[in-house]
Amino acid sequence: MLKALAVMTSGGDSPGMNAAVRAVVRRALDYGIQVYGIRFGYEGLVTGGDQIVPLQWKDVGGILQKGGTFLGTARSDRFRTPEGRRQATLHLLEREIEALVVIGGDGSLSGAHLLAREWSEHVEGLGRSSPAGEVHPLQVIGLPGSIDNDLHGTDMSIGADTALNHIVRAMDDLSSTAASHQRTFVLETMGRHCGYLALTAALAGGASWVLVPEEELELRWHQKMVAALDHAREIGRTHQMVVVAEGARHPDGLFINSNEIRKLLVDRLGIDVRVTVLGHVQRGGSPTAFDRVLATRLGVAAVDTLMQGPEGVHCHMVGLVRNTVVKTPLSEVVEKSRAVGMEIENGDYARALSLRGGSFRNALDLVKTLTRISPAQETRDDGIVVILTAGADAPGMNTAVSVAARCLLNEGIRTYASPDGFLGLIRGNLQPLDWHQLVGWVNRPGSEIGTARYEFREGDLERIAGTVETNRVRAIVAIGGWGTYRRAAQLAESQDRLPALRIPVVLIPATIDNNLPCTEYSIGTDTALNNIVEAVDKIRHTAGASRRAFLVEVMGRRSGFLALMGALASGAEKAYLPELGIRLSELNQDLEHLRTSFRQGKRLVILLRNEHSSARYTTDFIRSLFEEESEGAFQVRTAILGHIQRGGIPTAFDRILASRMGAGAAGSILESLERGSARCTVVGLSGRGIREFPLEEALEQMEMGEGRPKRQWYMDLVEMAQALAKYGPSRSSSS
């Protein structure tokens, strides 16, 4: 039985490290394990003394939303020596620490792997082996903490999403000033051996060109770039952005300097070009909701891995692969993570790109497609494709429209919008989509072509068939939520009766509720979740010295995704979900918990309630109940976030997801038109990729009466959220 473990953050800091430490500490304490925090990484481990401190439940309260790492981090030359690692071993043995959780990048995880490998040697050298000469191995678990997202064994590392959003917000800000002065900006991002940040920022920010370390450039690459930017200017794009990773290289292996690019564009095109190097601003600030949830899931998994297999020797990293937590041997993580950099240094870019994996290569291909396409010189005169956004608006809809339409226009297919969703088809009001407008839609909130909730009435299907026939509509791309799916199903069911409707229809999931089948995330969900988390963070700032319980009502309809993930990301003590319902006995337990917590010194408690978690126990009812029965121990306030959740500029995650889905939908339409197919399909995020599913399959996965999928992956996280949000551990720690 594991009795004590230590947790540390090492190397460069990344947003979300605090969330990971919090999860490790609280999960371990809940198991009854003594927990130590090591200050300033390996340097603190070598120093020992007051740099290794016991951590209790309250010590990690209030750190979830803070950037950086409260434990501190530092580089350690002493740990690189055998003598330094022996000192580190001594300090762990003195406190009977049997396991070490290290949060950091490849250098930090490499150090953990080396210490674990040398452990027996150091223990014997210190004379600390058992009388029988036995040495208990050091259990080591690594967590990927790096904004570069350059670690093998995980699709995302802690901090990468936050850094990406910093870059994309900077691109949005630069775009406005670029438009005012008709300037071109060269934006340099971090990433010496990994182009993830530059690549995904270019995709999310609508850049005109991107340069990354993994891609081998042609000898005259700069001529292609200049020609592409010049062509974009000719077709009306007066301001542009070139994104370059700091590790991008010339064909001869020398680094590309951002000022070189500026001078090249000024000399060749005679345009006004400015350089912006973002630097360390990329790794600062409060972590995004995605990074908080990722860090929490991985922190809990680290402790669970140690506890579920205590008899074995653990020397692994836990990461997120295809939305599932997996463990990978540290030796493999270190070897394959460093292999990419070595291949780049050796000039084998094809091998480096191969090691990055399929999702990286797909993203690079998509960026190349979007930066190189332009309106076809000749348009086909065999009909049009219609794009519509229906139901409630969701952040990222415009991105999906923009990418799908440009991909189709690039193939010479005339593309029109149906204003206000299906109403445009019913009224015969179709409007051509203009390439120059579409380019600027990538970062816009809401839906530029309009959206509306609408139930078909008698004669509507016949009117749509008339519009389709009159305008020679060859296919439809419909972007929206569950109502949009049901309208599309009605169109498909009417094909035998109305032959004009025998056309391909592709559905793109866009709803903040994240309640759709065949996709793990819907467009708009991430933005809404971040809006919720930002609101709860602000509520925490109002706590002061008062004793208050805040009951925050969030959207989601019959899906508890926003409430549950919002609670995980904000540290809320409770999430009331429609999947679980609310019982009076549960409310009584929560009430008693509130009384106890506030009497023990708690100043603020946050409770999240999904809008449809109960028809009877409403937000006002729960507030009244808690306030009446508080016995003067605390006050109760409510906050109904309402439509603020669906507002604002879409996050990088939503833009990238919308870009991938929009391109996937356009590809599906082109394939159906070529084959003469009239299939009705749904695109969705499954694992690492965008997949296409028959609409019938999607409908079968829904609980029709509840309006949510039968299988909801996020419900597996309920126990985790409940365990971490308590005021203290269930079991006493061994301290």
XYZ file of N, CA, C and O in Angstrom, residues 381-534:
616
model
N -21.766 25.651 -64.135
C -23.131 26.144 -64.317
C -24.147 25.015 -64.202
O -25.156 25.007 -64.896
N -23.853 24.053 -63.333
C -24.761 22.906 -63.209
C -25.501 22.903 -61.877
O -25.928 21.861 -61.394
N -25.640 24.067 -61.275
C -26.384 24.150 -60.025
C -25.571 24.775 -58.913
O -24.442 25.235 -59.106
N -26.167 24.807 -57.720
C -25.524 25.464 -56.578
C -25.550 24.535 -55.362
O -26.301 23.558 -55.316
N -24.702 24.869 -54.392
C -24.736 24.226 -53.082
C -25.169 25.281 -52.071
O -24.689 26.422 -52.106
N -26.070 24.910 -51.188
C -26.600 25.835 -50.188
C -26.036 25.485 -48.814
O -25.983 24.318 -48.425
N -25.607 26.525 -48.094
C -25.142 26.368 -46.710
C -26.079 27.147 -45.806
O -26.454 28.285 -46.110
N -26.472 26.532 -44.693
C -27.345 27.220 -43.744
C -26.906 26.937 -42.314
O -26.258 25.929 -42.020
N -27.228 27.865 -41.431
C -27.045 27.674 -39.984
C -28.417 27.752 -39.348
O -29.154 28.713 -39.580
N -28.768 26.746 -38.567
C -30.134 26.671 -38.039
C -30.117 26.466 -36.534
O -29.092 26.141 -35.930
N -31.282 26.666 -35.919
C -31.394 26.513 -34.474
C -30.774 27.696 -33.759
O -30.711 28.803 -34.275
N -30.279 27.469 -32.543
C -29.612 28.523 -31.792
C -28.211 28.734 -32.341
O -27.563 27.798 -32.805
N -27.736 29.983 -32.307
C -26.388 30.252 -32.797
C -25.350 29.662 -31.849
O -25.602 29.474 -30.660
N -24.182 29.358 -32.385
C -23.089 28.801 -31.600
C -21.781 29.396 -32.097
O -21.578 29.511 -33.311
N -20.881 29.808 -31.198
C -19.598 30.377 -31.628
C -18.821 29.378 -32.483
O -18.633 28.229 -32.088
N -18.379 29.814 -33.639
C -17.663 28.942 -34.560
C -18.461 28.611 -35.802
O -17.919 28.070 -36.773
N -19.754 28.933 -35.791
C -20.578 28.686 -36.984
C -20.012 29.397 -38.201
O -19.947 28.838 -39.302
N -19.595 30.656 -38.015
C -19.067 31.416 -39.147
C -17.802 30.785 -39.716
O -17.570 30.817 -40.922
N -16.981 30.233 -38.834
C -15.766 29.560 -39.305
C -16.126 28.383 -40.194
O -15.530 28.191 -41.267
N -17.101 27.584 -39.753
C -17.524 26.419 -40.534
C -18.084 26.842 -41.890
O -17.783 26.229 -42.928
N -18.905 27.896 -41.895
C -19.460 28.399 -43.158
C -18.328 28.863 -44.076
O -18.283 28.528 -45.267
N -17.402 29.638 -43.501
C -16.305 30.199 -44.286
C -15.456 29.113 -44.942
O -15.172 29.163 -46.143
N -15.050 28.112 -44.171
C -14.169 27.068 -44.693
C -14.902 26.199 -45.703
O -14.377 25.902 -46.786
N -16.118 25.764 -45.373
C -16.874 24.911 -46.288
C -17.126 25.631 -47.614
O -16.944 25.055 -48.701
N -17.541 26.885 -47.527
C -17.862 27.633 -48.748
C -16.621 27.867 -49.601
O -16.658 27.711 -50.833
N -15.501 28.231 -48.988
C -14.281 28.487 -49.765
C -13.752 27.221 -50.424
O -13.232 27.264 -51.545
N -13.878 26.095 -49.724
C -13.458 24.825 -50.338
C -14.303 24.507 -51.568
O -13.795 23.999 -52.575
N -15.589 24.810 -51.511
C -16.474 24.558 -52.650
C -16.235 25.561 -53.778
O -16.186 25.192 -54.953
N -16.070 26.842 -53.408
C -15.820 27.869 -54.420
C -14.501 27.620 -55.139
O -14.365 27.920 -56.330
N -13.538 27.072 -54.410
C -12.249 26.744 -55.021
C -12.402 25.717 -56.140
O -11.606 25.680 -57.080
N -13.450 24.875 -56.026
C -13.713 23.849 -57.050
C -14.658 24.345 -58.142
O -15.117 23.565 -58.977
N -14.963 25.645 -58.098
C -15.817 26.213 -59.139
C -17.298 26.003 -58.900
O -18.111 26.225 -59.810
N -17.681 25.584 -57.707
C -19.094 25.335 -57.394
C -19.708 26.598 -56.796
O -19.210 27.128 -55.796
N -20.753 27.084 -57.415
C -21.435 28.265 -56.879
C -22.076 27.911 -55.540
O -22.779 26.911 -55.427
N -21.797 28.746 -54.545
C -22.233 28.450 -53.179
C -23.084 29.595 -52.653
O -22.685 30.764 -52.711
N -24.249 29.233 -52.128
C -25.209 30.222 -51.641
C -25.521 29.968 -50.163
O -25.356 28.858 -49.654
N -26.005 31.031 -49.523
C -26.473 30.921 -48.142
C -27.989 30.922 -48.117
O -28.642 31.555 -48.957
N -28.538 30.188 -47.143
C -29.978 30.227 -46.884
C -30.174 31.019 -45.601
O -29.986 30.489 -44.500
N -30.493 32.314 -45.690
C -30.607 33.148 -44.489
C -31.639 32.600 -43.498
O -32.684 32.079 -43.892
N -31.303 32.701 -42.223
C -32.194 32.262 -41.139
C -32.538 30.780 -41.249
O -33.697 30.371 -41.092
N -31.530 29.993 -41.529
C -31.704 28.547 -41.509
C -32.607 28.039 -42.612
O -32.516 28.443 -43.776
N -33.523 27.149 -42.235
C -34.420 26.538 -43.220
C -35.452 27.527 -43.755
O -36.071 27.280 -44.797
N -35.627 28.660 -43.068
C -36.597 29.653 -43.541
C -36.207 30.202 -44.906
O -37.073 30.507 -45.734
N -34.888 30.341 -45.130
C -34.446 30.815 -46.436
C -34.847 29.872 -47.549
O -35.240 30.307 -48.645
N -34.780 28.566 -47.306
C -35.204 27.580 -48.298
C -36.715 27.610 -48.491
O -37.220 27.463 -49.611
N -37.432 27.786 -47.388
C -38.897 27.820 -47.477
C -39.359 29.041 -48.270
O -40.274 28.962 -49.103
N -38.693 30.170 -48.041
C -39.099 31.422 -48.692
C -38.478 31.604 -50.068
O -38.799 32.557 -50.785
N -37.558 30.714 -50.434
C -36.872 30.865 -51.715
C -35.894 32.020 -51.722
O -35.582 32.588 -52.774
N -35.406 32.371 -50.535
C -34.500 33.513 -50.388
C -33.066 33.009 -50.229
O -32.591 32.762 -49.114
N -32.368 32.836 -51.332
C -30.993 32.361 -51.301
C -30.057 33.474 -51.753
O -30.374 34.217 -52.691
N -28.903 33.594 -51.084
C -27.972 34.683 -51.377
C -26.583 34.130 -51.655
O -26.097 33.270 -50.912
N -25.912 34.605 -52.711
C -24.570 34.105 -53.029
C -23.567 34.478 -51.937
O -23.643 35.562 -51.344
N -22.640 33.573 -51.665
C -21.589 33.824 -50.683
C -20.368 34.382 -51.399
O -19.896 33.809 -52.378
N -19.853 35.496 -50.884
C -18.746 36.198 -51.508
C -17.425 35.795 -50.867
O -17.280 35.824 -49.644
N -16.465 35.424 -51.689
C -15.165 34.941 -51.205
C -14.501 35.944 -50.256
O -13.992 35.585 -49.204
N -14.501 37.216 -50.632
C -13.794 38.232 -49.845
C -14.420 38.406 -48.472
O -13.720 38.637 -47.480
N -15.737 38.297 -48.380
C -16.392 38.359 -47.083
C -16.082 37.119 -46.251
O -15.816 37.206 -45.049
N -16.071 35.966 -46.881
C -15.863 34.707 -46.172
C -14.518 34.660 -45.462
O -14.406 34.117 -44.360
N -13.483 35.226 -46.079
C -12.146 35.202 -45.479
C -12.153 35.878 -44.109
O -11.460 35.450 -43.188
N -12.946 36.901 -43.949
C -12.981 37.641 -42.684
C -13.937 37.085 -41.648
O -14.102 37.673 -40.573
N -14.596 35.972 -41.944
C -15.586 35.419 -41.016
C -14.998 34.444 -39.995
O -15.696 34.015 -39.082
N -13.736 34.062 -40.151
C -13.161 32.991 -39.331
C -13.296 33.257 -37.842
O -13.561 32.347 -37.054
N -13.131 34.510 -37.422
C -13.132 34.810 -35.984
C -14.387 35.537 -35.506
O -14.419 36.032 -34.380
N -15.414 35.566 -36.319
C -16.609 36.323 -35.925
C -17.563 35.476 -35.085
O -17.762 34.299 -35.362
N -18.172 36.075 -34.080
C -19.154 35.346 -33.255
C -20.482 35.210 -33.976
O -20.723 35.831 -35.015
N -21.359 34.384 -33.421
C -22.701 34.234 -33.965
C -22.706 33.618 -35.347
O -21.863 32.795 -35.694
N -23.677 34.028 -36.163
C -23.802 33.539 -37.536
C -24.125 34.711 -38.448
O -25.170 35.357 -38.296
N -23.242 34.977 -39.395
C -23.431 36.095 -40.317
C -24.596 35.866 -41.270
O -25.186 36.818 -41.779
N -24.935 34.611 -41.535
C -26.032 34.338 -42.476
C -27.361 34.137 -41.743
O -28.380 33.854 -42.367
N -27.328 34.268 -40.438
C -28.564 34.205 -39.674
C -28.984 32.793 -39.321
O -28.712 31.840 -40.051
N -29.637 32.673 -38.198
C -30.101 31.366 -37.735
C -31.418 31.545 -36.999
O -31.714 32.634 -36.489
N -32.209 30.486 -36.978
C -33.511 30.569 -36.309
C -33.990 29.175 -35.944
O -33.736 28.206 -36.662
N -34.673 29.083 -34.804
C -35.343 27.830 -34.439
C -36.671 27.781 -35.200
O -37.430 28.745 -35.212
N -36.941 26.640 -35.803
C -38.160 26.568 -36.612
C -38.610 25.118 -36.738
O -37.811 24.220 -37.001
N -39.912 24.898 -36.529
C -40.535 23.590 -36.730
C -41.286 23.621 -38.062
O -42.057 24.559 -38.329
N -41.068 22.624 -38.899
C -41.751 22.589 -40.194
C -43.265 22.562 -40.006
O -43.790 21.856 -39.135
N -43.936 23.315 -40.858
C -45.395 23.331 -40.875
C -45.889 22.699 -42.174
O -45.113 22.386 -43.066
N -47.193 22.563 -42.250
C -47.782 21.945 -43.439
C -47.419 22.741 -44.691
O -47.558 23.968 -44.721
N -46.920 22.049 -45.682
C -46.564 22.688 -46.950
C -45.127 23.165 -47.021
O -44.641 23.516 -48.111
N -44.391 23.192 -45.891
C -43.013 23.695 -45.895
C -42.085 22.810 -46.722
O -41.224 23.308 -47.458
N -42.249 21.504 -46.602
C -41.384 20.603 -47.352
C -41.600 20.775 -48.861
O -40.644 20.723 -49.651
N -42.830 20.979 -49.246
C -43.124 21.213 -50.658
C -42.486 22.534 -51.124
O -41.966 22.610 -52.255
N -42.505 23.540 -50.260
C -41.894 24.831 -50.622
C -40.376 24.683 -50.767
O -39.769 25.269 -51.666
N -39.775 23.920 -49.866
C -38.328 23.685 -49.962
C -38.009 22.945 -51.256
O -37.047 23.282 -51.963
N -38.820 21.943 -51.587
C -38.607 21.199 -52.835
C -38.704 22.138 -54.036
O -37.926 22.017 -55.006
N -39.640 23.090 -53.957
C -39.777 24.059 -55.042
C -38.545 24.942 -55.168
O -38.069 25.217 -56.273
N -38.021 25.390 -54.027
C -36.807 26.220 -54.034
C -35.627 25.437 -54.594
O -34.828 25.961 -55.384
N -35.508 24.183 -54.179
C -34.416 23.327 -54.653
C -34.481 23.160 -56.167
O -33.473 23.270 -56.872
N -35.685 22.923 -56.659
C -35.848 22.688 -58.097
C -35.627 23.966 -58.900
O -34.928 23.959 -59.929
N -36.208 25.059 -58.431
C -36.112 26.326 -59.156
C -34.672 26.823 -59.242
O -34.229 27.327 -60.278
N -33.922 26.681 -58.141
C -32.556 27.216 -58.078
C -31.488 26.174 -58.407
O -30.306 26.460 -58.288
N -31.947 24.998 -58.793
C -31.030 23.893 -59.107
C -30.039 23.649 -57.958
O -28.831 23.624 -58.154
N -30.597 23.488 -56.766
C -29.774 23.184 -55.588
C -29.327 21.728 -55.675
O -30.152 20.814 -55.749
N -28.030 21.517 -55.671
C -27.489 20.162 -55.831
C -27.143 19.508 -54.500
O -27.003 18.287 -54.424
N -26.964 20.305 -53.442
C -26.598 19.752 -52.136
C -26.799 20.815 -51.074
O -26.860 22.017 -51.368
N -26.910 20.353 -49.817
C -27.101 21.262 -48.681
C -26.099 20.909 -47.586
O -25.902 19.732 -47.259
N -25.476 21.943 -47.016
C -24.674 21.798 -45.800
C -25.440 22.517 -44.690
O -25.666 23.731 -44.774
N -25.881 21.763 -43.683
C -26.678 22.332 -42.595
C -25.864 22.292 -41.301
O -25.388 21.235 -40.891
N -25.712 23.444 -40.658
C -24.904 23.578 -39.447
C -25.821 23.931 -38.293
O -26.540 24.932 -38.348
N -25.844 23.100 -37.249
C -26.725 23.388 -36.126
C -26.797 22.258 -35.127
O -25.964 21.348 -35.129
N -27.836 22.311 -34.277
C -27.988 21.355 -33.198
C -29.028 20.284 -33.492
O -29.318 19.966 -34.653
N -29.621 19.749 -32.420
C -30.524 18.617 -32.544
C -31.737 18.941 -33.407
O -32.208 18.117 -34.196
N -32.259 20.161 -33.318
C -33.384 20.548 -34.161
C -33.026 20.510 -35.635
O -33.842 20.108 -36.479
N -31.810 20.890 -35.958
C -31.339 20.847 -37.342
C -31.264 19.408 -37.836
O -31.628 19.103 -38.982
N -30.816 18.506 -36.979
C -30.749 17.096 -37.341
C -32.151 16.551 -37.635
O -32.352 15.794 -38.590
N -33.115 16.948 -36.803
C -34.478 16.446 -37.009
C -35.099 17.006 -38.286
O -35.819 16.311 -38.995
N -34.816 18.274 -38.603
C -35.329 18.847 -39.854
C -34.706 18.120 -41.049
O -35.389 17.843 -42.044
N -33.404 17.832 -40.955
C -32.739 17.118 -42.047
C -33.329 15.726 -42.222
O -33.480 15.231 -43.350
N -33.669 15.077 -41.107
C -34.283 13.747 -41.191
C -35.632 13.827 -41.898
O -35.991 12.926 -42.680
N -36.371 14.903 -41.661
C -37.659 15.071 -42.344
C -37.461 15.252 -43.853
O -38.252 14.744 -44.656
N -36.401 15.982 -44.230
C -36.102 16.126 -45.655
C -35.797 14.770 -46.281
O -36.285 14.441 -47.375
N -34.973 13.976 -45.571
C -34.595 12.659 -46.097
C -35.803 11.742 -46.221
O -35.932 10.983 -47.197
N -36.713 11.811 -45.247
C -37.896 10.954 -45.265
C -38.869 11.323 -46.387
O -39.717 10.511 -46.763
N -38.730 12.546 -46.919
C -39.665 13.015 -47.958
C -39.135 12.812 -49.369
O -39.776 13.242 -50.337
N -37.968 12.158 -49.494
C -37.349 12.032 -50.820
C -38.197 11.229 -51.800
O -38.252 11.554 -52.993
N -38.854 10.182 -51.314
C -39.691 9.383 -52.222
C -40.891 10.182 -52.709
O -41.292 10.089 -53.880
N -41.456 10.977 -51.805
C -42.648 11.761 -52.147
C -42.292 13.005 -52.951
O -43.069 13.445 -53.812
N -41.096 13.586 -52.649
C -40.672 14.809 -53.311
C -39.304 14.571 -53.950
O -38.260 14.769 -53.315
N -39.260 14.117 -55.184
C -37.993 13.748 -55.842
C -36.953 14.865 -55.857
O -35.754 14.586 -55.893
N -37.381 16.133 -55.824
C -36.425 17.246 -55.856
C -35.498 17.225 -54.638
O -34.393 17.780 -54.673
N -35.957 16.574 -53.551
C -35.167 16.530 -52.316
C -34.153 15.394 -52.311
O -33.477 15.179 -51.296
N -34.042 14.668 -53.420
C -33.047 13.594 -53.505
C -31.674 14.191 -53.821
O -31.123 14.047 -54.909
N -31.148 14.895 -52.859
C -29.837 15.544 -52.975
C -29.040 15.232 -51.706
O -29.614 14.932 -50.652
N -27.714 15.273 -51.780
C -26.919 15.016 -50.575
C -27.057 16.146 -49.553
O -27.112 17.325 -49.922
N -27.137 15.756 -48.288
C -27.189 16.707 -47.172
C -26.115 16.298 -46.170
O -26.040 15.131 -45.779
N -25.286 17.247 -45.771
C -24.262 16.988 -44.756
C -24.530 17.885 -43.555
O -24.710 19.102 -43.699
N -24.564 17.279 -42.375
C -24.833 18.005 -41.133
C -23.535 18.225 -40.359
O -22.731 17.306 -40.202
N -23.350 19.449 -39.870
C -22.200 19.794 -39.027
C -22.727 20.138 -37.638
O -23.563 21.035 -37.494
N -22.266 19.435 -36.582
C -22.782 19.677 -35.226
C -22.287 20.997 -34.653
O -21.084 21.215 -34.495
N -23.205 21.889 -34.354
C -22.866 23.188 -33.774
C -23.901 23.544 -32.720
O -25.022 23.937 -33.055
N -23.550 23.349 -31.475
C -24.422 23.701 -30.351
C -23.595 23.755 -29.087
O -22.739 22.891 -28.869
N -23.830 24.747 -28.254
C -23.067 24.843 -27.007
C -23.430 23.721 -26.050
O -22.679 23.429 -25.113
N -24.587 23.070 -26.255
C -25.053 22.038 -25.321
C -24.217 20.759 -25.388
O -24.238 19.957 -24.455
N -23.522 20.525 -26.487
C -22.750 19.290 -26.705
C -23.615 18.054 -26.455
O -23.217 17.121 -25.759
N -24.786 18.052 -27.076
C -25.763 16.978 -26.853
C -26.072 16.200 -28.134
O -27.176 15.685 -28.299
N -25.085 16.123 -29.033
C -25.325 15.476 -30.317
C -24.566 14.157 -30.428
O -23.475 14.008 -29.870
N -25.122 13.202 -31.168
C -24.473 11.900 -31.324
C -23.328 11.953 -32.329
O -23.207 12.898 -33.103
N -22.497 10.923 -32.307
C -21.426 10.725 -33.303
C -20.351 11.801 -33.264
O -19.592 11.966 -34.223
N -20.267 12.547 -32.190
C -19.181 13.516 -32.044
C -18.909 13.736 -30.563
O -19.844 13.787 -29.749
N -17.639 13.843 -30.210
C -17.282 14.072 -28.813
C -17.460 15.537 -28.426
O -17.739 15.849 -27.274
N -17.260 16.421 -29.378
C -17.446 17.856 -29.152
C -18.228 18.446 -30.314
O -18.053 18.048 -31.470
N -19.070 19.426 -30.012
C -19.780 20.187 -31.027
C -19.173 21.578 -31.107
O -18.619 22.091 -30.126
N -19.289 22.194 -32.265
C -18.799 23.563 -32.439
C -19.542 24.491 -31.473
O -20.766 24.463 -31.398
N -18.803 25.308 -30.749
C -19.396 26.259 -29.808
C -19.294 25.840 -28.365
O -19.366 26.680 -27.455
N -19.100 24.544 -28.120
C -19.069 24.034 -26.753
C -17.905 24.603 -25.967
O -18.054 25.008 -24.806
N -16.722 24.630 -26.569
C -15.538 25.091 -25.845
C -15.642 26.566 -25.486
O -15.271 26.973 -24.380
N -16.157 27.377 -26.389
C -16.325 28.804 -26.101
C -17.303 29.007 -24.950
O -17.048 29.804 -24.037
N -18.422 28.291 -24.996
C -19.416 28.411 -23.923
C -18.825 27.990 -22.585
O -19.049 28.643 -21.551
N -18.061 26.910 -22.583
C -17.453 26.429 -21.342
C -16.482 27.461 -20.779
O -16.454 27.711 -19.565
N -15.697 28.080 -21.645
C -14.782 29.125 -21.177
C -15.531 30.342 -20.664
O -15.095 30.985 -19.697
N -16.662 30.681 -21.289
C -17.482 31.784 -20.786
C -17.985 31.495 -19.374
O -18.002 32.377 -18.507
N -18.391 30.257 -19.144
C -18.868 29.860 -17.814
C -17.747 29.954 -16.790
O -17.908 30.514 -15.697
N -16.597 29.408 -17.147
C -15.464 29.389 -16.219
C -15.001 30.809 -15.891
O -14.691 31.125 -14.739
N -14.952 31.675 -16.908
C -14.563 33.064 -16.661
C -15.561 33.755 -15.731
O -15.169 34.539 -14.858
